[in-house]
JSON list of C-alpha atoms in Angstrom, two decimals:
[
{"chain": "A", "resi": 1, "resn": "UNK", "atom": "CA", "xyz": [169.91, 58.78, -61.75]},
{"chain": "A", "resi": 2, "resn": "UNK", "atom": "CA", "xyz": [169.08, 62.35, -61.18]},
{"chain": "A", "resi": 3, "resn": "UNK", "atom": "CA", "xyz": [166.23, 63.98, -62.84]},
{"chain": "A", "resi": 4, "resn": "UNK", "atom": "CA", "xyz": [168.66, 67.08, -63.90]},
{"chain": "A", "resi": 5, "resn": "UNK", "atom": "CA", "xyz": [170.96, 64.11, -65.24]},
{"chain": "A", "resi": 6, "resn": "UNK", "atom": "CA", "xyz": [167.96, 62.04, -67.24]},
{"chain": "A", "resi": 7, "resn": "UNK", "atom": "CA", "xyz": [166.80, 65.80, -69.16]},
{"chain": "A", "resi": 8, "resn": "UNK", "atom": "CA", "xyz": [170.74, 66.56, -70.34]},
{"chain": "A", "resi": 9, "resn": "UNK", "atom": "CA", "xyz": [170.34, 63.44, -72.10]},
{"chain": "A", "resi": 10, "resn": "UNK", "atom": "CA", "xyz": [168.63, 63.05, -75.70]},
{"chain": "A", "resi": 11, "resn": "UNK", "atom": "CA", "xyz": [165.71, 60.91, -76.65]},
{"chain": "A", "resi": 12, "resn": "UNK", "atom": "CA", "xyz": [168.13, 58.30, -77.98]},
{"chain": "A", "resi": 13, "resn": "UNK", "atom": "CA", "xyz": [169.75, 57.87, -74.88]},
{"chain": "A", "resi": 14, "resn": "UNK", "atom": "CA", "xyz": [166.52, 58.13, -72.89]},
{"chain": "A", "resi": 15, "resn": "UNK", "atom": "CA", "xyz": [165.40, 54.98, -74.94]},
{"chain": "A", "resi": 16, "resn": "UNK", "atom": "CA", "xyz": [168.31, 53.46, -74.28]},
{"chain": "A", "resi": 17, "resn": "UNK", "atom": "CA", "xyz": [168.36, 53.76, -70.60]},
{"chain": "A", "resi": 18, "resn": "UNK", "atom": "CA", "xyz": [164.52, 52.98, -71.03]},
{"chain": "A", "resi": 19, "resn": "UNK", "atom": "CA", "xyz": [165.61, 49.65, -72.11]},
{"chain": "A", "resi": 20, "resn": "UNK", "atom": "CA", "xyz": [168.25, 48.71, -69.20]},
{"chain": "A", "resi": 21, "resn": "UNK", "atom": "CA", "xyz": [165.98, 49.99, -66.69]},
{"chain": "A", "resi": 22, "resn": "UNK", "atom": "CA", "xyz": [163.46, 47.28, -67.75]},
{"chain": "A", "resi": 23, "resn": "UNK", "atom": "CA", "xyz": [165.88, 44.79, -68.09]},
{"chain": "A", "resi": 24, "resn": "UNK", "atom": "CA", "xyz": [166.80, 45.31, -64.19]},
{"chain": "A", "resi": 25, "resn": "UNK", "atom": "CA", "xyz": [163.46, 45.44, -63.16]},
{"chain": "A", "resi": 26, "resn": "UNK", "atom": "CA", "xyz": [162.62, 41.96, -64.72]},
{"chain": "A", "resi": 27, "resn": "UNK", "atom": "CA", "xyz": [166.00, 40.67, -62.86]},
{"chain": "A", "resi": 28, "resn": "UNK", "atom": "CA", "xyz": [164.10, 42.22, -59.95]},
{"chain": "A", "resi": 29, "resn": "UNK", "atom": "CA", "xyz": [160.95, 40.88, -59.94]},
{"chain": "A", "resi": 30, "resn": "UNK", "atom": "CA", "xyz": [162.71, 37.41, -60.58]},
{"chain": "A", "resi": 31, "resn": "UNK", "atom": "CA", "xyz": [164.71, 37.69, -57.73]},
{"chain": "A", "resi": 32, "resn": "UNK", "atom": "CA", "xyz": [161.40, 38.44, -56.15]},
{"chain": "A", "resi": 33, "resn": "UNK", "atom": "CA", "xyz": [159.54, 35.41, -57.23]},
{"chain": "A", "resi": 34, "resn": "UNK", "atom": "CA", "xyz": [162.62, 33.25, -55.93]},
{"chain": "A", "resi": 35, "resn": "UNK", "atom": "CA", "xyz": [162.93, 34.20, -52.40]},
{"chain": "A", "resi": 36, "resn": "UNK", "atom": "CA", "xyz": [166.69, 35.73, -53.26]},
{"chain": "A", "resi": 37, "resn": "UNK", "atom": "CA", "xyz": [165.07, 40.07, -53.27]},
{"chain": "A", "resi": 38, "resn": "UNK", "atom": "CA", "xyz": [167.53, 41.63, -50.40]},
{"chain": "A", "resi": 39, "resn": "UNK", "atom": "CA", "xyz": [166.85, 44.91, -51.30]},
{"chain": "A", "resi": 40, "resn": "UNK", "atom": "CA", "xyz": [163.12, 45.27, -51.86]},
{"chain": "A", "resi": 41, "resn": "UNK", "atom": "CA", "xyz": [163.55, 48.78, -52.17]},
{"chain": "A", "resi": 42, "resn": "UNK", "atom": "CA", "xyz": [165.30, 48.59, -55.60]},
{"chain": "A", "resi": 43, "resn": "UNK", "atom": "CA", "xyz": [162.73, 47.25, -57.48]},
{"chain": "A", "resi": 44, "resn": "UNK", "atom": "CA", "xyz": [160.27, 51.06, -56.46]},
{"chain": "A", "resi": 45, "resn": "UNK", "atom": "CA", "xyz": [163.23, 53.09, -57.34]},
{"chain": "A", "resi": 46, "resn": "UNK", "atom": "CA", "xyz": [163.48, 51.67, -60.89]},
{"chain": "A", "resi": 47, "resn": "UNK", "atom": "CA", "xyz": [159.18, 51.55, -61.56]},
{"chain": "A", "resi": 48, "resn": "UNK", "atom": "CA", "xyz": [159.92, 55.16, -60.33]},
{"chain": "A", "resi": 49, "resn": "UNK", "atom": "CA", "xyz": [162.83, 56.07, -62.81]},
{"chain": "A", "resi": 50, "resn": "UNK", "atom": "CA", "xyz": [161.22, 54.07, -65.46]},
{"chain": "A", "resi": 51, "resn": "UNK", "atom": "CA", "xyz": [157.88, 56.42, -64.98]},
{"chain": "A", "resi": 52, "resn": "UNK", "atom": "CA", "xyz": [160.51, 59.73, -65.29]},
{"chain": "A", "resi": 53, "resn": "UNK", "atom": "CA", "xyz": [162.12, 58.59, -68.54]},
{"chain": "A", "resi": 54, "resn": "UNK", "atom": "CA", "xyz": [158.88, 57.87, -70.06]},
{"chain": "A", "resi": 55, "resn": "UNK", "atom": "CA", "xyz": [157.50, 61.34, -68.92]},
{"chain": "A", "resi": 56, "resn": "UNK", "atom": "CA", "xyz": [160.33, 62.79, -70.50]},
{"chain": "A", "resi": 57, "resn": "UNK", "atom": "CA", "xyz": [160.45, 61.25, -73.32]},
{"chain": "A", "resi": 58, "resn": "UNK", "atom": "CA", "xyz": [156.72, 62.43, -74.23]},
{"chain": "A", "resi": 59, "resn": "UNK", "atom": "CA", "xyz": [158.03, 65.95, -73.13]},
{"chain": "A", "resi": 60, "resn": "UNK", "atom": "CA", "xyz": [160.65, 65.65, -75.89]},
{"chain": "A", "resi": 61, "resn": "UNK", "atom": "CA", "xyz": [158.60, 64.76, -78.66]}
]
């Protein structure tokens, strides 16, 4: 998701996308552990988007 897209959203919905965000990066890092990680990419892109939320969400407060 966009940066311009994460700050239209409130601290609610930050949280909440806080919490799916770690939810796919633990379904990463298993897929990692098992051999089955195609795209290893992915699991940078969501440390990285998890890292923006959180910023934001100390920005907001």
């Amino acid at each position: 998701m966009e940066l311009k897209q994460l700050r239209d959203k409130s601290a609610d919905e930050l949280k909440a996308h806080l919490v799916d965000l770690h939810k796919e990066s633990f379904a990463l890092r298993m897929q990692k552990a098992t051999g089955q990680l195609a795209k290893t990419h992915e699991a940078r892109r969501v440390r990285r988007e998890i890292a923006r939320v959180n910023t934001l969400l100390g920005q907001k407060k």
